[in-house]
Amino acid sequence: AQKVTQAQTEISVVEKEDVTLDCVYETRDTTYYLFWYKQPPSGELVFLIRRNSFDEQNEISGRYSWNFQKSTSSFNFTITASQVVDSAVYFCALSEDNYGQNFVFGPGTRLSVLP
Amino acid sequence: DSGVTQTPKHLITATGQRVTLRCSPRSGDLSVYWYQQSLDQGLQFLIHYYNGEERAKGNILERFSAQQFPDLHSELNLSSLELGDSALYFCASSVDLAGGPGDEQFFGPGTRLTVL
């Protein structure tokens, strides 16, 4: 069965610090998709990224970057120069395909960025 | 504003009842996804529809059903409600171009269901 582990339940950092949120996944599939989502205190969900298992290139989007390493089954998310607005719960997720087959979420990591 | 609308925003009902949650995707988006978020189960994927057809099914109970209509809006029907069905139900939409980058998901604000 597919599984996503986010070992960090809560993280607190001071504004402008860099922070990495860990995501470790388990799957027997050779093709799969990994996702990150953000849920700010207001409660809405925000899609951040989707990555397929064939693309191990790191992704950077502004202050956000993702490090995908198949060798360690990890898909870590780094926020550079964190800001108070980054405070949220972040979810990592895994899907067998692009449609949602065997889609599982991790438990989430609550990030608090203090001013 | 993501462009995805969900109604109602809040719903309070009793055990054993049946409710319908509605989702209108962004204009042009063919895919609709439903998710459930509860304190006990966390976030769970329920079901995905593309252009009226079911594409993937997750942890959706048999008491729950969904459909996507020709105008692409979707409804999630929950019946024989139990206390444990109390949760936040999100829908999301995407363009879902096969093989393309157009699968970014846009989420609605959610419907908070309380079963008493």
Coordinates of N, CA and C in Angstrom, one line a residue:
Chain A
A1 N 0.8 -1.2 0.0 CA 0.0 0.0 0.0 C 0.9 1.2 0.0
Q2 N 0.4 2.3 -0.6 CA 1.1 3.5 -0.7 C 1.0 4.2 0.7
K3 N 2.1 4.9 1.0 CA 2.1 5.6 2.3 C 3.0 6.9 2.1
V4 N 2.6 7.9 2.8 CA 3.3 9.2 2.9 C 3.6 9.5 4.4
T5 N 4.8 9.8 4.7 CA 5.2 10.1 6.0 C 5.7 11.5 6.1
Q6 N 5.2 12.3 7.0 CA 5.7 13.7 7.2 C 6.0 13.7 8.7
A7 N 7.3 13.4 9.0 CA 7.6 13.1 10.4 C 7.6 14.4 11.3
Q8 N 7.7 15.5 10.7 CA 7.7 16.8 11.4 C 6.2 17.2 11.6
T9 N 5.7 17.1 12.8 CA 4.3 17.5 13.1 C 4.2 19.0 13.1
E10 N 5.1 19.6 13.8 CA 5.1 21.1 13.9 C 6.5 21.6 13.8
I11 N 6.7 22.7 13.1 CA 7.9 23.4 13.0 C 7.7 24.9 13.3
S12 N 8.6 25.5 14.0 CA 8.5 27.0 14.2 C 9.8 27.6 13.8
V13 N 9.8 28.6 13.1 CA 11.0 29.3 12.7 C 10.7 30.8 12.8
V14 N 11.8 31.6 12.8 CA 11.7 33.0 12.8 C 11.8 33.5 11.4
E15 N 11.0 34.5 11.1 CA 11.0 35.1 9.8 C 12.4 35.3 9.2
K16 N 12.5 35.0 7.9 CA 13.7 35.1 7.2 C 14.6 33.8 7.3
E17 N 14.3 32.9 8.2 CA 15.0 31.7 8.2 C 14.6 30.8 7.1
D18 N 15.5 29.9 6.7 CA 15.1 28.9 5.7 C 14.5 27.7 6.5
V19 N 13.6 27.0 5.8 CA 13.0 25.8 6.5 C 12.7 24.7 5.5
T20 N 13.0 23.5 5.9 CA 12.7 22.3 5.0 C 11.7 21.4 5.6
L21 N 10.7 21.1 4.9 CA 9.7 20.2 5.3 C 9.9 18.8 4.6
D22 N 10.0 17.8 5.4 CA 10.3 16.5 4.9 C 9.1 15.7 4.5
C23 N 9.3 14.9 3.4 CA 8.3 14.0 3.0 C 8.9 12.7 2.5
V24 N 8.6 11.7 3.1 CA 9.1 10.4 2.7 C 7.9 9.5 2.2
Y25 N 8.0 8.8 1.1 CA 6.9 8.1 0.6 C 7.3 6.6 0.4
E26 N 6.2 5.8 0.3 CA 6.4 4.4 0.0 C 5.5 4.0 -1.1
T27 N 6.0 3.3 -2.1 CA 5.2 2.8 -3.2 C 5.9 1.7 -3.9
R28 N 5.1 0.8 -4.4 CA 5.8 -0.3 -5.2 C 5.7 0.0 -6.7
D29 N 5.0 1.1 -7.1 CA 4.9 1.5 -8.5 C 6.1 2.1 -9.0
T30 N 6.4 1.9 -10.2 CA 7.6 2.6 -10.8 C 7.2 3.9 -11.4
T31 N 5.9 4.1 -11.6 CA 5.4 5.4 -12.1 C 4.4 5.9 -11.0
Y32 N 4.7 7.1 -10.6 CA 3.8 7.7 -9.6 C 4.0 9.2 -9.6
Y33 N 3.1 9.9 -8.9 CA 3.1 11.3 -8.8 C 3.1 11.8 -7.4
L34 N 3.9 12.9 -7.2 CA 4.0 13.5 -5.8 C 3.5 14.9 -5.9
F35 N 2.9 15.3 -4.8 CA 2.3 16.6 -4.7 C 2.6 17.3 -3.4
W36 N 2.5 18.6 -3.4 CA 2.5 19.4 -2.1 C 1.3 20.3 -2.2
Y37 N 0.7 20.5 -1.0 CA -0.4 21.4 -0.9 C -0.2 22.2 0.4
K38 N -0.8 23.4 0.4 CA -0.7 24.3 1.5 C -2.1 24.6 2.0
Q39 N -2.2 24.6 3.3 CA -3.5 25.0 3.9 C -3.3 26.1 5.0
P40 N -3.5 27.3 4.6 CA -3.2 28.4 5.5 C -4.3 28.4 6.6
P41 N -4.1 29.2 7.7 CA -5.1 29.3 8.8 C -6.5 29.6 8.3
S42 N -6.7 30.2 7.2 CA -8.0 30.5 6.7 C -8.8 29.2 6.2
G43 N -8.0 28.1 6.0 CA -8.6 26.8 5.8 C -8.7 26.4 4.4
E44 N -8.5 27.2 3.4 CA -8.6 26.8 2.0 C -7.3 25.9 1.7
L45 N -7.4 25.1 0.7 CA -6.3 24.3 0.2 C -5.7 25.0 -1.1
V46 N -4.4 24.9 -1.1 CA -3.7 25.5 -2.3 C -2.8 24.5 -2.8
F47 N -2.9 24.2 -4.1 CA -2.0 23.3 -4.8 C -0.7 24.0 -5.0
L48 N 0.4 23.3 -4.7 CA 1.7 23.9 -4.9 C 2.5 23.3 -6.0
I49 N 2.5 22.0 -6.1 CA 3.3 21.3 -7.1 C 2.9 19.9 -7.4
R50 N 3.1 19.4 -8.6 CA 3.0 18.0 -8.9 C 4.2 17.6 -9.6
R51 N 4.8 16.5 -9.3 CA 6.0 16.0 -9.9 C 5.8 14.5 -10.2
N52 N 6.2 14.1 -11.4 CA 6.1 12.6 -11.7 C 7.4 12.0 -11.5
S53 N 7.3 10.7 -11.3 CA 8.5 9.9 -10.9 C 9.6 9.9 -11.9
F54 N 9.4 10.2 -13.1 CA 10.4 10.2 -14.1 C 11.2 11.5 -14.2
D55 N 10.8 12.5 -13.4 CA 11.4 13.8 -13.5 C 12.0 14.1 -12.1
E56 N 13.3 13.8 -12.0 CA 14.0 14.0 -10.7 C 14.7 15.4 -10.6
Q57 N 14.4 16.2 -11.6 CA 15.0 17.6 -11.5 C 14.4 18.3 -10.4
N58 N 15.2 19.1 -9.7 CA 14.7 19.9 -8.6 C 13.9 21.1 -9.2
E59 N 12.9 21.5 -8.5 CA 12.1 22.6 -9.0 C 12.2 23.8 -8.0
I60 N 12.3 24.9 -8.6 CA 12.3 26.2 -7.9 C 11.2 27.1 -8.4
S61 N 10.5 27.7 -7.4 CA 9.5 28.6 -7.8 C 9.5 29.8 -6.7
G62 N 10.2 30.8 -7.1 CA 10.4 31.9 -6.2 C 11.2 31.5 -4.9
R63 N 10.5 31.6 -3.8 CA 11.2 31.2 -2.5 C 11.0 29.7 -2.2
Y64 N 10.2 29.1 -3.0 CA 9.9 27.6 -2.8 C 10.8 26.8 -3.7
S65 N 11.3 25.7 -3.1 CA 12.0 24.7 -3.9 C 11.7 23.3 -3.4
W66 N 11.8 22.4 -4.4 CA 11.5 21.0 -4.0 C 12.7 20.1 -4.5
N67 N 13.0 19.2 -3.6 CA 14.1 18.2 -3.9 C 13.5 16.8 -3.9
F68 N 13.6 16.2 -5.1 CA 13.0 14.9 -5.3 C 14.2 13.9 -5.4
Q69 N 14.2 13.0 -4.5 CA 15.3 12.0 -4.5 C 14.7 10.6 -4.5
K70 N 14.7 9.9 -5.6 CA 14.1 8.5 -5.7 C 14.9 7.6 -4.8
S71 N 16.2 7.8 -4.7 CA 17.1 6.9 -3.9 C 16.7 6.8 -2.5
T72 N 16.2 7.9 -1.9 CA 15.7 7.9 -0.5 C 14.2 8.0 -0.4
S73 N 13.5 7.9 -1.5 CA 12.0 8.1 -1.6 C 11.6 9.3 -0.8
S74 N 12.2 10.4 -1.2 CA 11.9 11.6 -0.5 C 11.5 12.8 -1.5
F75 N 10.7 13.6 -1.0 CA 10.3 14.8 -1.9 C 10.1 15.9 -0.9
N76 N 11.3 16.5 -0.6 CA 11.3 17.6 0.5 C 11.1 19.0 -0.1
F77 N 10.5 19.8 0.7 CA 10.1 21.1 0.3 C 10.8 22.2 1.2
T78 N 11.5 23.1 0.5 CA 12.2 24.1 1.2 C 11.7 25.5 1.0
I79 N 11.5 26.2 2.0 CA 11.1 27.7 1.9 C 12.3 28.5 2.3
T80 N 12.7 29.3 1.4 CA 13.9 30.2 1.6 C 13.4 31.5 2.1
A81 N 14.1 32.1 3.1 CA 13.7 33.4 3.7 C 12.2 33.4 4.0
S82 N 11.8 32.6 4.9 CA 10.4 32.4 5.3 C 9.8 33.7 5.7
Q83 N 8.5 33.8 5.5 CA 7.7 35.0 5.8 C 6.5 34.5 6.7
V84 N 5.9 35.4 7.4 CA 4.8 35.1 8.2 C 3.7 34.5 7.4
V85 N 3.5 35.0 6.2 CA 2.4 34.4 5.3 C 2.6 33.0 4.9
D86 N 3.8 32.4 5.2 CA 4.1 31.0 4.9 C 3.5 30.1 6.0
S87 N 3.1 30.7 7.1 CA 2.5 29.9 8.2 C 1.3 29.2 7.7
A88 N 1.3 27.9 7.8 CA 0.2 27.0 7.2 C 0.5 25.6 7.6
V89 N -0.4 24.7 7.3 CA -0.2 23.3 7.3 C 0.2 22.9 5.9
Y90 N 1.2 22.1 5.7 CA 1.7 21.7 4.4 C 1.5 20.2 4.3
F91 N 0.9 19.7 3.2 CA 0.6 18.3 3.0 C 1.4 17.8 1.8
C92 N 2.0 16.7 2.0 CA 2.6 16.0 0.9 C 1.7 14.9 0.5
A93 N 1.6 14.5 -0.8 CA 0.7 13.5 -1.2 C 1.3 12.6 -2.4
L94 N 0.8 11.5 -2.5 CA 1.3 10.5 -3.5 C 0.1 9.9 -4.3
S95 N 0.3 9.8 -5.6 CA -0.8 9.2 -6.4 C -0.1 8.2 -7.4
E96 N -0.8 7.1 -7.6 CA -0.4 6.1 -8.6 C -0.4 6.6 -10.0
D97 N -1.3 7.5 -10.3 CA -1.4 8.1 -11.6 C -1.8 9.5 -11.5
N98 N -2.0 10.1 -12.7 CA -2.4 11.5 -12.7 C -3.8 11.8 -12.4
Y99 N -4.6 10.7 -12.2 CA -6.0 10.9 -12.0 C -6.4 10.7 -10.6
G100 N -5.6 10.2 -9.8 CA -5.9 10.1 -8.4 C -6.0 8.6 -7.9
Q101 N -5.6 7.7 -8.7 CA -5.6 6.3 -8.3 C -4.7 6.1 -7.1
N102 N -5.2 5.4 -6.1 CA -4.4 5.2 -4.9 C -3.8 6.5 -4.4
F103 N -4.5 7.5 -4.3 CA -4.1 8.8 -3.8 C -4.1 8.8 -2.3
V104 N -2.9 9.2 -1.7 CA -2.8 9.3 -0.3 C -2.1 10.5 0.1
F105 N -2.6 11.1 1.2 CA -2.0 12.3 1.8 C -1.1 11.9 3.0
G106 N -0.1 12.7 3.2 CA 0.6 12.6 4.5 C -0.2 13.4 5.6
P107 N 0.2 13.2 6.8 CA -0.6 13.9 7.9 C -0.4 15.4 8.0
G108 N 0.6 15.9 7.3 CA 0.8 17.3 7.3 C 1.8 17.8 8.3
T109 N 2.4 18.9 8.0 CA 3.4 19.6 8.9 C 2.9 21.0 9.1
R110 N 2.7 21.4 10.4 CA 2.2 22.7 10.7 C 3.5 23.6 10.8
L111 N 3.6 24.6 10.0 CA 4.7 25.5 10.0 C 4.2 26.9 10.6
S112 N 4.9 27.3 11.6 CA 4.6 28.6 12.2 C 5.9 29.5 11.9
V113 N 5.7 30.6 11.3 CA 6.8 31.6 11.0 C 6.5 32.8 11.9
L114 N 7.4 33.0 12.8 CA 7.2 34.0 13.8 C 7.9 35.3 13.4
P115 N 7.3 36.5 13.6 CA 7.9 37.7 13.2 C 9.1 38.1 14.0
Chain B
D1 N -9.5 34.4 -5.0 CA -10.6 33.6 -5.4 C -10.1 32.6 -6.5
S2 N -10.3 31.3 -6.2 CA -9.8 30.3 -7.2 C -10.7 30.2 -8.4
G3 N -11.9 30.6 -8.3 CA -12.9 30.4 -9.4 C -13.7 29.2 -9.2
V4 N -13.4 28.4 -8.2 CA -14.2 27.2 -7.9 C -15.2 27.5 -6.8
T5 N -16.5 27.2 -7.0 CA -17.5 27.5 -6.0 C -18.1 26.3 -5.5
Q6 N -18.4 26.3 -4.2 CA -19.0 25.2 -3.5 C -20.1 25.7 -2.7
T7 N -21.2 25.0 -2.8 CA -22.4 25.3 -1.9 C -23.0 24.1 -1.3
P8 N -23.5 24.2 -0.1 CA -23.5 25.4 0.7 C -22.1 25.5 1.4
K9 N -21.9 26.5 2.1 CA -20.7 26.7 2.9 C -20.7 25.9 4.2
H10 N -21.9 25.9 4.8 CA -22.1 25.1 6.0 C -23.3 24.3 5.9
L11 N -23.3 23.2 6.5 CA -24.5 22.3 6.5 C -24.6 21.6 7.8
I12 N -25.7 21.7 8.5 CA -25.9 21.0 9.8 C -27.1 20.1 9.6
T13 N -26.9 18.8 9.9 CA -28.0 17.9 9.7 C -27.9 16.8 10.8
A14 N -28.8 15.9 10.7 CA -28.9 14.8 11.7 C -28.4 13.5 11.2
T15 N -28.1 12.6 12.1 CA -27.7 11.2 11.6 C -28.9 10.6 10.8
G16 N -28.5 9.8 9.8 CA -29.5 9.1 9.0 C -30.0 9.9 7.9
Q17 N -29.7 11.2 7.8 CA -30.2 12.1 6.7 C -29.3 11.9 5.5
R18 N -29.8 12.6 4.4 CA -29.0 12.6 3.2 C -28.8 14.1 2.8
V19 N -27.6 14.4 2.3 CA -27.3 15.7 1.8 C -26.6 15.7 0.5
T20 N -26.7 16.8 -0.2 CA -26.0 17.0 -1.5 C -25.1 18.2 -1.5
L21 N -23.9 18.0 -1.8 CA -22.9 19.1 -1.9 C -22.6 19.4 -3.3
R22 N -22.5 20.7 -3.6 CA -22.4 21.0 -5.0 C -21.1 21.7 -5.3
C23 N -20.5 21.5 -6.4 CA -19.2 22.1 -6.8 C -19.3 22.6 -8.3
S24 N -19.0 23.8 -8.5 CA -18.9 24.4 -9.9 C -17.4 24.7 -10.2
P25 N -16.9 24.0 -11.2 CA -15.5 24.2 -11.5 C -15.2 25.5 -12.1
R26 N -13.9 25.8 -12.3 CA -13.6 27.0 -13.1 C -14.0 26.9 -14.5
S27 N -14.3 28.0 -15.1 CA -14.7 27.9 -16.5 C -13.6 27.2 -17.3
G28 N -14.0 26.2 -18.1 CA -13.0 25.5 -19.0 C -12.4 24.3 -18.4
D29 N -12.5 24.2 -17.0 CA -11.9 23.0 -16.4 C -12.8 21.8 -16.6
L30 N -12.2 20.7 -17.0 CA -13.0 19.5 -17.2 C -13.0 18.5 -16.1
S31 N -12.0 18.6 -15.2 CA -11.9 17.7 -14.1 C -12.4 18.3 -12.8
V32 N -13.1 17.4 -12.0 CA -13.5 17.8 -10.7 C -13.0 16.7 -9.7
Y33 N -12.4 17.1 -8.6 CA -12.0 16.2 -7.6 C -12.7 16.5 -6.3
W34 N -13.0 15.4 -5.5 CA -13.6 15.6 -4.2 C -12.7 15.1 -3.1
Y35 N -12.5 15.8 -2.0 CA -11.7 15.4 -0.9 C -12.5 15.6 0.4
Q36 N -12.1 14.8 1.4 CA -12.7 15.0 2.7 C -11.6 15.2 3.7
Q37 N -11.8 16.2 4.6 CA -10.9 16.5 5.6 C -11.6 16.4 7.0
S38 N -11.1 15.4 7.8 CA -11.7 15.3 9.1 C -10.6 15.2 10.2
L39 N -10.9 15.4 11.4 CA -9.9 15.4 12.5 C -9.4 13.9 12.6
D40 N -10.3 13.0 12.4 CA -9.9 11.6 12.6 C -9.1 11.0 11.5
Q41 N -9.5 11.3 10.3 CA -8.9 10.7 9.1 C -8.0 11.6 8.3
G42 N -7.9 12.8 8.7 CA -7.0 13.7 7.9 C -7.6 14.0 6.6
L43 N -6.8 14.3 5.6 CA -7.2 14.6 4.2 C -7.3 13.3 3.5
Q44 N -8.4 13.1 2.8 CA -8.6 11.9 2.0 C -9.2 12.3 0.6
F45 N -8.6 11.6 -0.4 CA -9.2 11.8 -1.7 C -10.4 10.9 -1.9
L46 N -11.5 11.4 -2.4 CA -12.7 10.7 -2.6 C -12.9 10.2 -4.0
I47 N -12.9 11.1 -4.9 CA -13.3 10.7 -6.3 C -12.9 11.8 -7.3
H48 N -12.6 11.4 -8.5 CA -12.3 12.3 -9.6 C -13.1 12.0 -10.8
Y49 N -13.7 13.1 -11.4 CA -14.5 13.0 -12.6 C -13.8 13.8 -13.6
Y50 N -13.8 13.3 -14.9 CA -13.3 14.1 -16.0 C -14.4 14.1 -17.1
N51 N -14.8 15.3 -17.4 CA -15.8 15.4 -18.5 C -17.0 14.5 -18.4
G52 N -17.4 14.3 -17.2 CA -18.6 13.5 -17.0 C -18.4 12.0 -16.6
E53 N -17.1 11.6 -16.8 CA -16.8 10.2 -16.5 C -16.0 10.1 -15.2
E54 N -16.2 9.0 -14.5 CA -15.4 8.8 -13.3 C -14.0 8.3 -13.7
R55 N -13.0 8.9 -13.1 CA -11.6 8.6 -13.5 C -10.9 7.8 -12.5
A56 N -11.1 8.1 -11.2 CA -10.4 7.5 -10.1 C -11.3 7.6 -8.9
K57 N -11.2 6.5 -8.1 CA -12.0 6.4 -6.9 C -11.1 6.2 -5.7
G58 N -11.3 7.0 -4.7 CA -10.4 6.8 -3.5 C -11.2 6.2 -2.4
N59 N -11.0 6.7 -1.2 CA -11.7 6.2 0.0 C -13.1 6.7 0.1
I60 N -13.9 6.4 -0.9 CA -15.3 6.9 -0.8 C -16.2 5.8 -0.4
L61 N -17.0 6.0 0.7 CA -17.9 5.0 1.2 C -19.0 4.7 0.3
E62 N -19.6 3.6 0.4 CA -20.7 3.2 -0.4 C -21.9 4.0 -0.2
R63 N -22.0 4.6 1.0 CA -23.1 5.6 1.2 C -22.9 6.9 0.5
F64 N -21.8 7.1 -0.1 CA -21.5 8.3 -0.8 C -21.5 8.1 -2.3
S65 N -22.0 9.0 -3.0 CA -21.9 8.9 -4.5 C -21.7 10.3 -5.1
A66 N -21.2 10.3 -6.3 CA -20.9 11.6 -6.9 C -21.3 11.5 -8.4
Q67 N -21.4 12.6 -9.0 CA -21.6 12.6 -10.5 C -21.2 14.0 -11.0
Q68 N -20.8 14.0 -12.3 CA -20.5 15.3 -12.9 C -21.5 15.4 -14.1
F69 N -22.1 16.5 -14.1 CA -23.2 16.8 -15.1 C -22.6 17.4 -16.4
P70 N -23.5 17.4 -17.5 CA -23.0 17.9 -18.8 C -22.5 19.3 -18.7
D71 N -23.0 20.2 -17.7 CA -22.4 21.5 -17.6 C -21.2 21.5 -16.8
L72 N -20.7 20.4 -16.4 CA -19.4 20.1 -15.7 C -19.5 20.4 -14.2
H73 N -20.6 20.8 -13.7 CA -20.7 20.9 -12.2 C -20.8 19.5 -11.7
S74 N -20.4 19.4 -10.4 CA -20.5 18.1 -9.8 C -21.2 18.1 -8.5
E75 N -21.8 17.0 -8.1 CA -22.5 16.9 -6.9 C -22.0 15.6 -6.1
L76 N -21.8 15.8 -4.8 CA -21.4 14.7 -3.9 C -22.6 14.5 -3.0
N77 N -23.2 13.3 -3.1 CA -24.3 12.9 -2.3 C -23.9 12.0 -1.2
L78 N -24.3 12.4 0.0 CA -23.9 11.6 1.2 C -25.2 11.2 1.9
S79 N -25.4 9.9 2.1 CA -26.6 9.4 2.6 C -26.4 8.6 3.9
S80 N -27.5 8.3 4.6 CA -27.4 7.6 5.9 C -26.3 8.1 6.7
L81 N -26.3 9.4 6.9 CA -25.2 10.1 7.6 C -24.9 9.6 9.0
E82 N -23.6 9.6 9.3 CA -23.2 9.2 10.6 C -22.4 10.3 11.2
L83 N -22.2 10.3 12.6 CA -21.4 11.3 13.2 C -20.1 11.5 12.6
G84 N -19.5 10.4 12.2 CA -18.1 10.4 11.7 C -18.0 11.0 10.3
D85 N -19.1 11.3 9.7 CA -19.1 12.0 8.4 C -18.9 13.5 8.5
S86 N -19.0 14.0 9.7 CA -18.7 15.4 9.9 C -17.3 15.7 9.5
A87 N -17.2 16.7 8.6 CA -15.9 17.0 8.0 C -16.0 18.2 7.1
L88 N -14.9 18.6 6.6 CA -14.8 19.6 5.6 C -14.7 18.9 4.2
Y89 N -15.5 19.2 3.3 CA -15.5 18.6 2.0 C -15.0 19.6 1.0
F90 N -13.9 19.3 0.3 CA -13.4 20.2 -0.7 C -13.6 19.6 -2.1
C91 N -13.8 20.5 -3.0 CA -13.7 20.1 -4.4 C -12.6 20.9 -5.0
A92 N -12.0 20.4 -6.1 CA -11.0 21.1 -6.8 C -11.3 20.8 -8.3
S93 N -10.8 21.7 -9.2 CA -10.9 21.5 -10.6 C -9.6 21.7 -11.3
S94 N -9.5 21.1 -12.4 CA -8.3 21.4 -13.2 C -8.6 21.2 -14.7
V95 N -7.8 21.7 -15.6 CA -8.0 21.6 -17.0 C -7.8 20.2 -17.4
D96 N -6.8 19.6 -16.8 CA -6.5 18.1 -17.0 C -6.3 17.8 -18.5
L97 N -5.3 18.5 -19.1 CA -4.9 18.1 -20.5 C -4.0 17.0 -20.4
A98 N -4.3 15.9 -21.1 CA -3.5 14.7 -21.0 C -2.1 14.9 -21.4
G99 N -1.2 14.6 -20.6 CA 0.2 14.8 -20.9 C 0.7 16.2 -20.9
G100 N -0.1 17.1 -20.5 CA 0.3 18.5 -20.5 C 0.4 19.1 -19.1
P101 N 0.8 20.3 -18.9 CA 0.9 20.9 -17.6 C -0.3 21.4 -17.0
G102 N -1.4 21.2 -17.7 CA -2.7 21.9 -17.2 C -3.4 21.1 -16.2
D103 N -2.7 20.5 -15.3 CA -3.4 19.7 -14.3 C -3.2 20.4 -12.9
E104 N -2.8 21.7 -12.9 CA -2.8 22.4 -11.6 C -4.2 22.4 -11.1
Q105 N -4.4 22.1 -9.8 CA -5.7 22.0 -9.2 C -6.0 23.4 -8.5
F106 N -7.3 23.7 -8.6 CA -7.8 24.9 -8.0 C -8.9 24.5 -7.1
F107 N -8.8 24.9 -5.8 CA -9.7 24.4 -4.8 C -10.8 25.4 -4.5
G108 N -12.0 24.8 -4.2 CA -13.1 25.6 -3.7 C -12.9 25.9 -2.2
P109 N -13.7 26.7 -1.6 CA -13.6 27.0 -0.2 C -14.0 25.9 0.8
G110 N -14.7 24.9 0.3 CA -15.1 23.8 1.1 C -16.5 24.0 1.6
T111 N -17.1 22.8 1.9 CA -18.4 22.8 2.6 C -18.1 22.1 4.0
R112 N -18.5 22.8 5.0 CA -18.3 22.2 6.3 C -19.6 21.5 6.7
L113 N -19.6 20.2 6.8 CA -20.7 19.3 7.2 C -20.6 18.9 8.7
T114 N -21.7 19.2 9.4 CA -21.8 18.8 10.8 C -23.0 17.9 10.9
V115 N -22.7 16.7 11.4 CA -23.8 15.7 11.6 C -24.0 15.6 13.1
L116 N -25.2 15.9 13.5 CA -25.6 15.8 15.0 C -26.4 14.6 15.3

